Short mmCIF file of C-alpha atoms and ligand atoms in Angstrom, two decimals:
data_model
loop_
_atom_site.label_atom_id
_atom_site.label_comp_id
_atom_site.label_asym_id
_atom_site.label_seq_id
_atom_site.Cartn_x
_atom_site.Cartn_y
_atom_site.Cartn_z
CA MET E 1 -22.01 -19.45 -0.41
CA GLU E 2 -24.32 -17.06 1.96
CA PRO E 3 -22.46 -14.33 3.79
CA ASP E 4 -22.92 -14.07 7.29
CA ALA E 5 -22.64 -10.55 7.17
CA ILE E 6 -23.28 -7.60 4.80
CA VAL E 7 -22.38 -4.26 4.76
CA VAL E 8 -24.18 -1.56 2.65
CA GLY E 9 -21.77 1.53 2.04
CA THR E 10 -18.19 1.81 1.87
CA GLY E 11 -17.39 5.03 3.59
CA PRO E 12 -14.76 4.99 6.60
CA ASN E 13 -17.86 3.41 9.04
CA GLY E 14 -18.82 0.53 6.43
CA LEU E 15 -15.10 -0.55 6.14
CA ALA E 16 -14.26 -0.33 9.79
CA ALA E 17 -17.77 -2.66 10.42
CA ALA E 18 -16.09 -5.14 7.74
CA VAL E 19 -12.54 -4.87 9.27
CA THR E 20 -14.28 -5.85 12.58
CA LEU E 21 -16.79 -8.55 11.40
CA GLY E 22 -14.45 -9.98 8.96
CA ARG E 23 -11.44 -10.17 11.96
CA ALA E 24 -14.20 -12.23 14.06
CA GLY E 25 -14.24 -14.86 11.57
CA LEU E 26 -17.47 -13.73 9.51
CA LYS E 27 -17.74 -13.62 6.08
CA VAL E 28 -18.53 -10.59 4.46
CA ALA E 29 -20.36 -8.94 1.79
CA LEU E 30 -20.14 -5.16 1.14
CA TYR E 31 -22.06 -3.35 -1.08
CA GLU E 32 -21.50 -0.17 -2.43
CA ALA E 33 -23.31 2.33 -5.02
CA ARG E 34 -20.43 3.87 -6.81
CA GLU E 35 -17.83 2.48 -8.93
CA THR E 36 -15.04 2.75 -6.29
CA ILE E 37 -15.32 1.82 -2.13
CA GLY E 38 -14.35 4.47 0.19
CA GLY E 39 -17.22 7.19 0.31
CA GLY E 40 -15.48 10.29 2.17
CA LEU E 41 -12.23 8.26 1.74
CA ARG E 42 -11.69 8.76 -2.46
CA THR E 43 -9.05 10.25 -4.26
CA GLU E 44 -9.04 10.74 -8.27
CA SER E 45 -7.49 12.77 -10.71
CA LEU E 46 -10.02 15.25 -11.71
CA PHE E 47 -8.18 17.80 -14.48
CA ASP E 48 -5.17 16.26 -14.68
CA PRO E 49 -4.26 12.35 -14.96
CA GLU E 50 -1.14 13.19 -12.84
CA ILE E 51 -2.91 15.41 -9.94
CA GLU E 52 -5.17 13.58 -7.45
CA HIS E 53 -7.55 15.45 -5.61
CA ASP E 54 -9.47 13.95 -2.23
CA LEU E 55 -13.04 14.32 -3.26
CA CYS E 56 -14.17 14.86 0.54
CA SER E 57 -11.83 14.16 3.45
CA ALA E 58 -8.29 14.93 3.24
CA VAL E 59 -6.72 15.64 6.85
CA HIS E 60 -6.90 13.04 9.59
CA PRO E 61 -6.24 13.91 13.06
CA MET E 62 -8.99 11.45 14.12
CA ALA E 63 -7.60 8.86 11.94
CA VAL E 64 -4.40 9.02 14.34
CA ALA E 65 -6.24 9.30 17.49
CA SER E 66 -9.05 7.27 17.46
CA PRO E 67 -9.17 4.08 19.04
CA PHE E 68 -10.38 1.96 16.38
CA PHE E 69 -7.14 2.97 14.13
CA ARG E 70 -4.82 3.06 17.02
CA ARG E 71 -5.66 -0.63 17.13
CA PHE E 72 -5.83 -1.23 13.26
CA ASP E 73 -2.32 0.79 13.02
CA LEU E 74 -2.31 2.53 9.58
CA ALA E 75 1.32 3.19 9.60
CA SER E 76 2.59 -0.48 9.82
CA ARG E 77 -0.21 -1.00 6.77
CA GLY E 78 2.14 1.32 4.62
CA VAL E 79 -0.01 4.39 5.45
CA THR E 80 2.25 7.46 6.00
CA MET E 81 0.95 10.35 7.82
CA LEU E 82 2.60 13.75 7.07
CA SER E 83 2.26 16.70 9.04
CA THR E 84 2.99 20.42 8.73
CA PRO E 85 5.10 22.30 11.35
CA VAL E 86 1.41 24.55 11.57
CA SER E 87 -1.19 22.20 11.93
CA TYR E 88 -3.73 24.79 10.78
CA ALA E 89 -3.60 28.88 10.15
CA HIS E 90 -6.30 31.70 10.55
CA PRO E 91 -5.37 34.55 8.41
CA LEU E 92 -7.18 38.25 9.30
CA LYS E 93 -8.08 40.47 6.58
CA ASP E 94 -5.72 43.06 7.68
CA GLY E 95 -2.59 40.41 7.39
CA ARG E 96 -2.61 38.89 10.82
CA ALA E 97 -2.73 35.31 11.49
CA GLY E 98 -3.26 33.17 13.65
CA LEU E 99 -1.14 29.88 13.82
CA ALA E 100 -1.44 26.77 15.94
CA TYR E 101 1.83 25.25 15.60
CA ARG E 102 2.12 21.62 16.28
CA ASP E 103 4.35 22.54 18.94
CA LEU E 104 2.22 23.98 22.19
CA GLU E 105 5.47 25.96 23.08
CA ALA E 106 5.87 27.79 19.60
CA THR E 107 1.90 28.75 19.43
CA CYS E 108 1.92 30.29 23.10
CA GLU E 109 4.79 32.41 22.10
CA HIS E 110 3.37 33.06 19.03
CA LEU E 111 0.06 34.21 20.66
CA GLY E 112 1.52 36.67 22.60
CA PRO E 113 -0.71 37.93 25.31
CA ASP E 114 -2.98 35.25 25.42
CA GLY E 115 0.05 32.33 25.05
CA GLU E 116 -0.84 31.83 28.63
CA ARG E 117 -4.36 31.43 28.23
CA TRP E 118 -3.80 29.13 25.20
CA ARG E 119 -1.54 26.89 27.32
CA ARG E 120 -4.18 26.59 30.01
CA LEU E 121 -6.54 25.81 28.09
CA MET E 122 -4.43 22.99 26.18
CA GLN E 123 -2.18 21.50 28.68
CA PRO E 124 -4.47 19.58 30.65
CA LEU E 125 -6.26 18.39 27.61
CA LEU E 126 -2.89 17.12 26.46
CA GLU E 127 -1.86 15.53 29.09
CA HIS E 128 -5.38 13.46 29.24
CA SER E 129 -5.58 13.48 25.32
CA GLN E 130 -6.28 9.43 24.82
CA GLU E 131 -8.71 9.38 27.57
CA LEU E 132 -10.17 12.24 26.39
CA VAL E 133 -10.55 10.98 22.72
CA ASP E 134 -11.52 7.57 23.78
CA PHE E 135 -14.67 9.30 26.03
CA ILE E 136 -15.65 11.22 22.69
CA LEU E 137 -15.22 8.61 20.40
CA SER E 138 -17.25 5.99 22.49
CA GLY E 139 -20.68 5.09 21.95
CA GLN E 140 -21.87 7.42 24.42
CA ARG E 141 -23.54 5.08 26.30
CA SER E 142 -21.23 3.70 29.03
CA LEU E 143 -20.16 5.71 32.09
CA PRO E 144 -16.15 6.67 32.16
CA ARG E 145 -14.01 5.23 34.60
CA SER E 146 -13.18 8.46 36.20
CA LEU E 147 -14.96 11.47 35.98
CA SER E 148 -12.03 13.92 35.67
CA VAL E 149 -12.08 13.59 31.99
CA PRO E 150 -15.73 14.69 31.50
CA ALA E 151 -15.38 17.48 33.69
CA LEU E 152 -12.29 18.74 32.01
CA LEU E 153 -14.22 18.56 28.67
CA ALA E 154 -17.51 20.21 30.53
CA SER E 155 -15.16 23.09 31.88
CA ARG E 156 -14.31 24.05 28.57
CA MET E 157 -17.16 23.27 26.93
CA LEU E 158 -18.69 25.83 29.03
CA VAL E 159 -16.77 28.40 27.72
CA HIS E 160 -15.64 28.19 24.50
CA GLY E 161 -19.20 26.78 23.51
CA THR E 162 -21.45 29.85 25.04
CA ALA E 163 -21.14 33.49 25.23
CA LEU E 164 -18.38 33.54 27.76
CA ALA E 165 -16.00 32.54 24.88
CA PRO E 166 -15.51 36.35 23.23
CA ARG E 167 -14.37 37.21 26.53
CA HIS E 168 -11.81 34.48 26.98
CA PHE E 169 -8.75 35.68 24.88
CA SER E 170 -7.84 39.42 24.63
CA THR E 171 -6.48 39.24 21.02
CA GLU E 172 -8.30 38.40 17.65
CA GLU E 173 -5.35 36.00 16.51
CA ALA E 174 -6.15 33.58 19.52
CA ARG E 175 -10.15 34.30 19.60
CA SER E 176 -10.31 33.44 15.74
CA LEU E 177 -7.71 30.70 15.79
CA LEU E 178 -10.29 28.44 18.51
CA THR E 179 -13.46 29.28 16.58
CA GLY E 180 -12.11 28.58 13.16
CA VAL E 181 -11.60 24.90 14.84
CA ALA E 182 -15.39 25.14 16.64
CA ALA E 183 -16.81 25.93 13.14
CA HIS E 184 -15.90 22.32 12.18
CA ALA E 185 -19.28 21.90 13.90
CA VAL E 186 -21.14 23.16 11.10
CA GLY E 187 -23.58 25.18 13.05
CA ARG E 188 -25.05 28.22 15.17
CA LEU E 189 -22.25 29.40 16.96
CA PRO E 190 -21.39 29.13 19.55
CA SER E 191 -22.93 26.20 20.86
CA LEU E 192 -21.71 23.84 23.38
CA ALA E 193 -21.26 21.04 20.48
CA SER E 194 -18.88 23.23 18.76
CA GLY E 195 -16.98 24.11 22.14
CA ALA E 196 -16.71 19.99 22.44
CA VAL E 197 -15.21 19.82 18.80
CA ALA E 198 -12.92 22.57 19.27
CA VAL E 199 -11.70 21.22 22.44
CA LEU E 200 -11.18 17.74 20.57
CA LEU E 201 -9.93 18.93 17.20
CA GLY E 202 -7.93 21.65 18.88
CA HIS E 203 -5.67 20.19 21.20
CA LEU E 204 -5.16 17.06 18.55
CA ALA E 205 -3.43 19.82 16.38
CA HIS E 206 -0.64 20.02 19.50
CA ALA E 207 -0.84 16.03 20.08
CA GLY E 208 -0.86 14.02 16.53
CA GLY E 209 -1.34 17.09 14.56
CA TRP E 210 -3.36 17.21 11.51
CA PRO E 211 -1.89 15.02 9.09
CA VAL E 212 -2.77 14.28 5.84
CA PRO E 213 -2.25 10.29 4.29
CA GLU E 214 1.18 10.35 2.02
CA SER E 215 -0.96 10.09 -1.59
CA GLY E 216 -4.28 10.83 -0.40
CA SER E 217 -6.67 9.84 1.78
CA ALA E 218 -7.79 6.92 -0.25
CA ARG E 219 -4.53 4.90 1.29
CA ILE E 220 -6.55 4.68 4.39
CA ALA E 221 -9.37 3.52 2.60
CA ASP E 222 -6.94 0.57 0.32
CA ALA E 223 -5.55 -0.34 3.86
CA LEU E 224 -8.65 -1.09 5.40
CA ALA E 225 -9.95 -2.84 2.08
CA ALA E 226 -7.05 -5.23 2.03
CA ASP E 227 -7.77 -6.34 5.67
CA ILE E 228 -11.52 -7.30 4.64
CA VAL E 229 -10.53 -9.02 1.34
CA ALA E 230 -7.76 -10.89 3.48
CA CYS E 231 -10.32 -12.23 5.77
CA GLY E 232 -12.36 -13.32 2.77
CA GLY E 233 -14.79 -10.33 2.42
CA THR E 234 -16.07 -9.60 -1.04
CA PHE E 235 -17.01 -6.32 -2.41
CA HIS E 236 -20.13 -5.55 -4.82
CA THR E 237 -19.73 -1.65 -6.57
CA ASN E 238 -21.92 -0.03 -9.22
CA HIS E 239 -24.90 -1.84 -6.41
CA HIS E 240 -27.37 1.45 -4.82
CA VAL E 241 -29.29 -0.66 -2.67
CA THR E 242 -32.84 0.45 -2.44
CA ARG E 243 -34.66 -2.13 -0.44
CA LEU E 244 -33.35 -4.42 2.25
CA GLU E 245 -35.28 -7.47 0.11
CA GLU E 246 -32.65 -7.27 -2.66
CA LEU E 247 -29.46 -8.57 -0.62
CA PRO E 248 -28.77 -11.89 -0.42
CA ARG E 249 -29.92 -13.80 3.22
CA ALA E 250 -27.40 -13.05 5.97
CA LYS E 251 -27.69 -12.95 9.63
CA THR E 252 -27.05 -9.52 10.17
CA VAL E 253 -26.88 -6.38 7.99
CA LEU E 254 -25.04 -3.34 8.78
CA LEU E 255 -26.11 -0.38 6.96
CA ASP E 256 -23.55 3.02 6.41
CA VAL E 257 -26.50 4.99 5.39
CA SER E 258 -28.22 7.67 6.54
CA PRO E 259 -31.65 7.73 8.54
CA LYS E 260 -33.30 9.20 5.46
CA ALA E 261 -32.14 6.66 3.44
CA PHE E 262 -33.00 3.88 6.18
CA ALA E 263 -36.72 4.98 6.43
CA ARG E 264 -36.80 4.27 2.53
CA ILE E 265 -34.49 1.07 2.35
CA ALA E 266 -36.76 -0.61 5.13
CA ALA E 267 -39.92 1.11 4.20
CA ASP E 268 -42.84 0.04 5.34
CA ARG E 269 -41.05 -3.02 7.83
CA LEU E 270 -39.92 -0.12 10.41
CA PRO E 271 -42.59 0.76 13.09
CA LEU E 272 -44.21 3.76 12.73
CA ARG E 273 -42.57 5.26 16.24
CA TYR E 274 -39.05 4.13 14.98
CA ARG E 275 -40.18 5.91 11.52
CA ARG E 276 -41.33 9.01 13.18
CA ALA E 277 -38.36 9.19 15.00
CA LEU E 278 -36.23 9.01 12.16
CA ALA E 279 -38.38 11.66 10.71
CA ARG E 280 -37.63 13.91 13.62
CA PHE E 281 -33.65 13.41 12.69
CA ARG E 282 -32.29 17.29 11.76
CA TYR E 283 -29.94 17.93 9.14
CA GLY E 284 -27.40 20.83 9.56
CA PRO E 285 -25.80 23.30 6.87
CA ALA E 286 -24.43 22.03 3.78
CA ALA E 287 -20.54 22.31 2.31
CA ALA E 288 -20.62 23.38 -1.00
CA LYS E 289 -16.85 22.48 -2.55
CA VAL E 290 -14.25 23.55 -4.96
CA ASP E 291 -11.65 21.51 -6.24
CA PHE E 292 -8.94 23.61 -7.73
CA LEU E 293 -6.01 22.86 -9.89
CA VAL E 294 -3.49 25.88 -9.30
CA SER E 295 -0.24 26.47 -11.10
CA GLU E 296 1.59 27.37 -7.78
CA PRO E 297 1.51 27.31 -4.12
CA ILE E 298 -1.01 29.65 -2.72
CA PRO E 299 0.23 33.42 -2.52
CA TRP E 300 -0.87 34.13 1.07
CA ALA E 301 -0.80 38.19 2.07
CA ASN E 302 0.71 36.49 5.27
CA PRO E 303 3.18 34.16 4.20
CA ALA E 304 3.56 32.18 6.98
CA VAL E 305 -0.17 31.12 6.44
CA GLY E 306 1.20 28.56 3.92
CA GLN E 307 3.30 26.42 6.39
CA ALA E 308 -0.22 25.01 7.03
CA ALA E 309 -2.04 22.18 5.06
CA THR E 310 -5.44 23.67 7.14
CA VAL E 311 -6.62 27.14 6.48
CA HIS E 312 -9.34 28.46 7.78
CA LEU E 313 -11.09 31.89 5.78
CA GLY E 314 -13.72 33.25 8.44
CA GLY E 315 -12.04 36.41 9.36
CA THR E 316 -12.81 37.39 12.97
CA GLN E 317 -14.75 35.46 15.82
CA ALA E 318 -17.54 37.87 15.64
CA GLU E 319 -17.91 37.58 11.43
CA MET E 320 -17.95 34.00 11.93
CA TYR E 321 -20.25 33.72 14.31
CA ARG E 322 -22.89 35.47 12.61
CA ALA E 323 -22.02 33.43 9.26
CA GLU E 324 -22.38 29.79 11.01
CA THR E 325 -25.54 31.17 12.52
CA ALA E 326 -27.10 32.42 9.49
CA ALA E 327 -26.20 29.50 7.02
CA ALA E 328 -27.44 27.08 10.23
CA ALA E 329 -30.77 29.29 10.00
CA GLY E 330 -31.01 28.79 6.23
CA ILE E 331 -29.82 32.21 5.30
CA ARG E 332 -26.93 32.33 2.69
CA PRO E 333 -24.11 34.27 4.38
CA GLU E 334 -22.33 36.96 2.17
CA GLU E 335 -18.97 36.01 3.40
CA PRO E 336 -19.63 32.16 4.07
CA PHE E 337 -16.95 30.12 6.34
CA VAL E 338 -14.64 28.93 4.21
CA LEU E 339 -12.20 25.52 4.97
CA LEU E 340 -9.41 24.98 2.57
CA VAL E 341 -6.87 22.22 2.14
CA ASP E 342 -3.83 22.41 0.36
CA PRO E 343 -2.16 19.00 0.78
CA ALA E 344 1.17 19.58 -0.93
CA ALA E 345 1.96 21.76 1.76
CA ALA E 346 2.27 18.45 3.77
CA ASP E 347 2.99 16.23 1.07
CA PRO E 348 5.04 18.03 -1.71
CA GLY E 349 4.50 14.53 -3.85
CA ARG E 350 0.79 15.53 -4.63
CA ALA E 351 2.36 18.58 -6.51
CA ARG E 352 3.93 18.53 -10.07
CA ALA E 353 5.79 21.58 -11.64
CA GLY E 354 2.93 24.14 -12.19
CA ARG E 355 0.16 22.01 -11.04
CA ARG E 356 -1.10 21.41 -7.44
CA PRO E 357 -4.43 20.57 -5.78
CA VAL E 358 -6.21 22.45 -3.30
CA TRP E 359 -9.56 22.41 -2.10
CA ALA E 360 -11.97 24.68 0.03
CA TYR E 361 -15.49 24.53 1.02
CA ALA E 362 -18.26 26.89 2.37
CA HIS E 363 -20.60 26.46 4.80
CA VAL E 364 -24.00 27.14 3.45
CA PRO E 365 -27.77 26.55 4.10
CA ASN E 366 -28.65 22.89 3.30
CA GLY E 367 -30.25 22.37 0.35
CA ASP E 368 -28.46 25.42 -1.18
CA ALA E 369 -28.20 24.79 -5.22
CA VAL E 370 -25.82 27.72 -5.58
CA ASP E 371 -22.24 26.73 -7.60
CA PRO E 372 -19.96 28.05 -4.96
CA ALA E 373 -16.86 28.41 -7.20
CA ALA E 374 -17.34 32.11 -7.59
CA THR E 375 -17.83 32.93 -4.12
CA VAL E 376 -15.06 30.61 -2.55
CA THR E 377 -12.59 31.55 -5.32
CA ALA E 378 -13.18 35.43 -4.39
CA CYS E 379 -12.58 34.22 -0.60
CA ILE E 380 -9.25 33.25 -0.98
CA GLU E 381 -8.43 35.82 -3.18
CA ARG E 382 -9.07 38.06 -0.36
CA TYR E 383 -6.46 36.38 1.78
CA ALA E 384 -4.34 35.57 -0.96
CA PRO E 385 -4.22 38.41 -3.60
CA GLY E 386 -3.19 36.83 -7.10
CA PHE E 387 -4.52 33.14 -6.27
CA THR E 388 -7.48 33.67 -9.26
CA ASP E 389 -4.52 34.03 -11.55
CA THR E 390 -3.24 30.87 -10.21
CA VAL E 391 -6.35 28.95 -11.37
CA ILE E 392 -5.85 26.45 -13.96
CA HIS E 393 -9.10 24.74 -13.01
CA ARG E 394 -12.17 24.77 -10.92
CA ARG E 395 -15.39 22.44 -10.07
CA GLY E 396 -17.88 23.61 -8.06
CA ILE E 397 -20.18 21.42 -6.03
CA SER E 398 -23.01 22.74 -4.59
CA GLY E 399 -24.60 21.28 -1.30
CA ALA E 400 -27.75 20.10 -3.14
CA LYS E 401 -25.16 18.22 -5.58
CA TYR E 402 -23.14 16.40 -3.14
CA GLU E 403 -26.29 14.74 -1.92
CA ALA E 404 -27.03 13.47 -5.65
CA TYR E 405 -22.70 12.08 -5.51
CA ASN E 406 -23.29 10.49 -2.12
CA PRO E 407 -26.83 9.99 -0.08
CA ASN E 408 -25.43 10.39 2.97
CA TYR E 409 -24.82 13.62 2.75
CA VAL E 410 -28.63 14.84 3.31
CA GLY E 411 -29.20 18.26 1.65
CA GLY E 412 -25.28 18.88 1.40
CA ASP E 413 -24.71 18.05 5.18
CA ILE E 414 -21.29 16.18 5.20
CA GLY E 415 -21.55 15.84 8.98
CA GLY E 416 -24.51 13.07 8.68
CA GLY E 417 -26.80 15.08 10.74
CA ALA E 418 -26.77 18.54 12.63
CA MET E 419 -24.45 18.76 15.27
CA THR E 420 -26.29 19.71 18.11
CA LEU E 421 -25.65 18.70 21.79
CA TRP E 422 -28.83 16.66 21.54
CA GLN E 423 -27.97 14.62 18.33
CA SER E 424 -24.34 14.74 19.05
CA LEU E 425 -25.74 11.86 22.04
CA MET E 426 -28.79 10.87 20.48
CA ARG E 427 -28.32 9.91 17.26
CA PRO E 428 -29.88 9.02 15.14
CA VAL E 429 -33.25 8.23 18.07
CA PRO E 430 -32.53 8.24 21.46
CA ARG E 431 -31.93 4.54 22.14
CA PHE E 432 -29.71 2.49 24.49
CA ASP E 433 -28.31 0.84 21.32
CA PRO E 434 -28.11 3.50 18.87
CA TYR E 435 -26.72 1.18 16.44
CA ARG E 436 -29.64 -1.50 16.54
CA THR E 437 -32.47 -1.12 14.61
CA PRO E 438 -36.57 -2.41 15.31
CA LEU E 439 -35.39 -4.91 12.34
CA HIS E 440 -33.91 -8.31 13.59
CA GLY E 441 -30.18 -8.34 12.53
CA VAL E 442 -30.03 -4.62 10.96
CA TYR E 443 -27.89 -2.14 12.34
CA LEU E 444 -27.18 1.56 10.96
CA CYS E 445 -23.11 2.31 11.29
CA ALA E 446 -22.90 5.76 9.26
CA ALA E 447 -21.85 9.05 10.71
CA SER E 448 -25.23 9.58 11.76
CA THR E 449 -24.66 7.31 14.44
CA PRO E 450 -22.61 7.98 17.59
CA PRO E 451 -19.91 9.35 17.68
CA GLY E 452 -20.62 11.36 14.36
CA PRO E 453 -18.81 12.71 11.73
CA SER E 454 -15.15 12.36 10.75
CA VAL E 455 -12.86 9.82 9.54
CA HIS E 456 -12.66 7.39 13.01
CA GLY E 457 -14.24 4.50 11.92
CA MET E 458 -15.71 4.54 15.30
CA SER E 459 -19.33 4.34 14.35
CA GLY E 460 -18.76 1.11 12.36
CA HIS E 461 -16.76 -0.62 14.84
CA LEU E 462 -19.15 0.10 17.64
CA ALA E 463 -22.28 -1.18 15.18
CA ALA E 464 -19.92 -4.00 14.35
CA LEU E 465 -19.13 -5.47 18.07
CA SER E 466 -23.16 -4.55 19.02
CA ALA E 467 -24.04 -6.58 15.98
CA LEU E 468 -21.72 -9.75 17.04
CA ARG E 469 -22.69 -9.50 20.78
CA ARG E 470 -26.52 -9.77 19.76
CA GLU E 471 -26.16 -11.55 16.73
CA PHE E 472 -23.26 -14.50 17.43
CA GLY E 473 -22.84 -13.84 21.19
CA VAL E 474 -19.16 -12.83 20.45
CA ARG E 475 -18.36 -10.62 23.62
CA THR E 476 -14.43 -10.03 23.04
CA ALA E 477 -13.73 -7.53 20.72
CA PRO E 478 -11.59 -9.18 17.77
CA ASP E 479 -7.98 -8.27 17.51
CA ILE E 480 -7.92 -5.71 14.22
CA GLY E 481 -3.92 -5.15 14.54
CA PRO E 482 -1.89 -6.03 11.71
CA ARG E 483 -1.32 -9.85 11.26
C1 FAD V 501 -16.25 18.11 1.30
C2 FAD V 501 -15.67 16.89 2.66
C3 FAD V 501 -14.49 16.85 3.25
C4 FAD V 501 -14.58 16.44 4.48
N1 FAD V 501 -13.33 16.51 5.15
C5 FAD V 501 -12.94 15.76 6.49
C6 FAD V 501 -11.61 15.67 6.90
O1 FAD V 501 -10.61 16.30 6.25
N2 FAD V 501 -11.26 14.65 7.52
C7 FAD V 501 -12.13 13.77 8.32
O2 FAD V 501 -12.30 13.35 9.52
N3 FAD V 501 -13.84 14.07 7.87
C8 FAD V 501 -13.61 14.88 6.85
N4 FAD V 501 -14.91 14.90 6.20
C9 FAD V 501 -16.02 13.79 6.76
C10 FAD V 501 -15.87 12.46 6.71
O3 FAD V 501 -15.81 12.27 5.20
C11 FAD V 501 -17.27 11.77 6.81
O4 FAD V 501 -17.71 11.90 8.25
C12 FAD V 501 -16.91 10.30 6.61
O5 FAD V 501 -16.52 9.87 5.59
C13 FAD V 501 -18.47 9.80 7.12
O6 FAD V 501 -17.90 8.38 7.21
P1 FAD V 501 -19.13 7.10 6.58
O7 FAD V 501 -18.67 5.88 6.47
O8 FAD V 501 -20.46 7.25 7.99
O9 FAD V 501 -20.04 7.95 5.49
P2 FAD V 501 -19.51 8.06 3.92
O10 FAD V 501 -18.31 8.28 3.97
O11 FAD V 501 -20.28 9.06 3.30
O12 FAD V 501 -19.59 6.57 3.04
C14 FAD V 501 -21.20 6.17 2.70
C15 FAD V 501 -20.81 5.23 1.63
O13 FAD V 501 -21.99 4.53 1.50
C16 FAD V 501 -22.46 4.67 -0.20
N5 FAD V 501 -23.83 4.22 -0.14
C17 FAD V 501 -24.71 5.30 0.53
N6 FAD V 501 -26.01 5.40 0.56
C18 FAD V 501 -25.60 3.77 -0.39
C19 FAD V 501 -26.78 2.83 -0.77
N7 FAD V 501 -28.15 2.60 -0.60
N8 FAD V 501 -26.32 1.61 -1.59
C20 FAD V 501 -25.36 1.20 -1.83
N9 FAD V 501 -24.26 2.19 -1.19
C21 FAD V 501 -24.38 3.61 -0.39
C22 FAD V 501 -22.18 5.87 -0.63
O14 FAD V 501 -22.02 5.91 -1.98
C23 FAD V 501 -20.57 5.75 0.34
O15 FAD V 501 -19.69 5.43 -0.47
C24 FAD V 501 -15.42 15.42 4.99
C25 FAD V 501 -16.41 15.32 4.21
C26 FAD V 501 -16.48 15.75 2.89
C27 FAD V 501 -17.93 15.47 2.20
#
């Protein structure tokens, strides 16, 4: 039987699209290039059959906060989110460290002279957290009900995303703590887009926290896949789609692929104007990742850092500005910004006696082909003397190799496109409905569409709602909650 809808790519957005379509009563067929589904949600053993590593995403503030996942309700699907008392930490080379406790009061106390300023930054955001998240994670094409949340966001972006940022806090702990979050935007610092990221992720550290799913990110993909299968959806793995013509007939096709891949898959069927617009889409710096199997907890010079599963290793605010701006300009920084995740800090079940998974990635220029293992290990060693001696195995993946692993990571850009303010709003091309393409029934739904990167499922969900509306006349969003 012919499917009603086809989804190409089974990352969180492809899966969220299929859940939405399936719950609307459509028969959905999913095609995935790799042997396993999940895209950025894969968890596998790499070195030791008992230790599982998250191949991409590991920490999920957005999977707790996003409107799609709030309705999907991971908890009632058996996915347990585990948090550490410190959502993220930022050690400095002199042994000091900034700590973002889940508890805002504890953070303010820890930040001493900057505590009050941190509270004034975060408290109003926390009071409007849900509206703020819903606004940022929308398709960004409709006016918000009230202007107070956009105004709140803009006021903070104008400080923390501009040259005003260095003057806001008086201590390096507070300055670097927030800048480490801004660096998740992976691009020039400071920038308005990085300011928005700092506001969004920074306040979530004190709301739902920055949790890891018990047993790894793949549990999120499993929960989504179970819902799809329960609605009659079918998965076709090991099928790299190279042309639209190779797919069975269906009323709609949703593509969880990059603009670069779409231009290839749709080939000469696309109008020249749209093809040119896709070609203008810019990709950001790369993540060059190292997976480690270590023999013991990380020997942080400042032991308080071990209370966090996420650790930013970027040095001072000025050092991060230099490194991130260099990587964005195509210059490999001598000391790149490194983001480290130690999932067993939140989920002790991920470790076994003498064996523990850790991952860390450095921000490097797009397409960089250098194996990052040595640089990243040396960086961790700087903040955790003796770390190198605990490494049992390590595997480095350069930015260039990341694209071979997943074509959505163009040149190693794991954000699906450079996070400039323009591209945050107008991805992948400036259109009123960014998911719809000029091809009848064909939609884009990857992180290269609004609201952009992270595991929130919203690009897939919103693309599916657009397809339901236009191709099937369904105007009410289906119930995606547990049955
Ligand atoms: C190292 C790393 C760490 C990260 N850490 C976090 C984190 O901690 N928290 C967080 O929220 N986000 C994190 N992210 C980002 C997050 O993983 C992505 O934003 C998210 O996975 C994007 O989802 P997606 O569905 O758009 O695409 P993807 O997850 O990239 O999935 C796309 C899927 O489509 C398949 N595909 C592509 N082209 C084709 C084709 N032509 N035919 C068939 N199949 C195809 C791919 O194989 C892949 O399975 C991280 C990413 C990486 C790489």
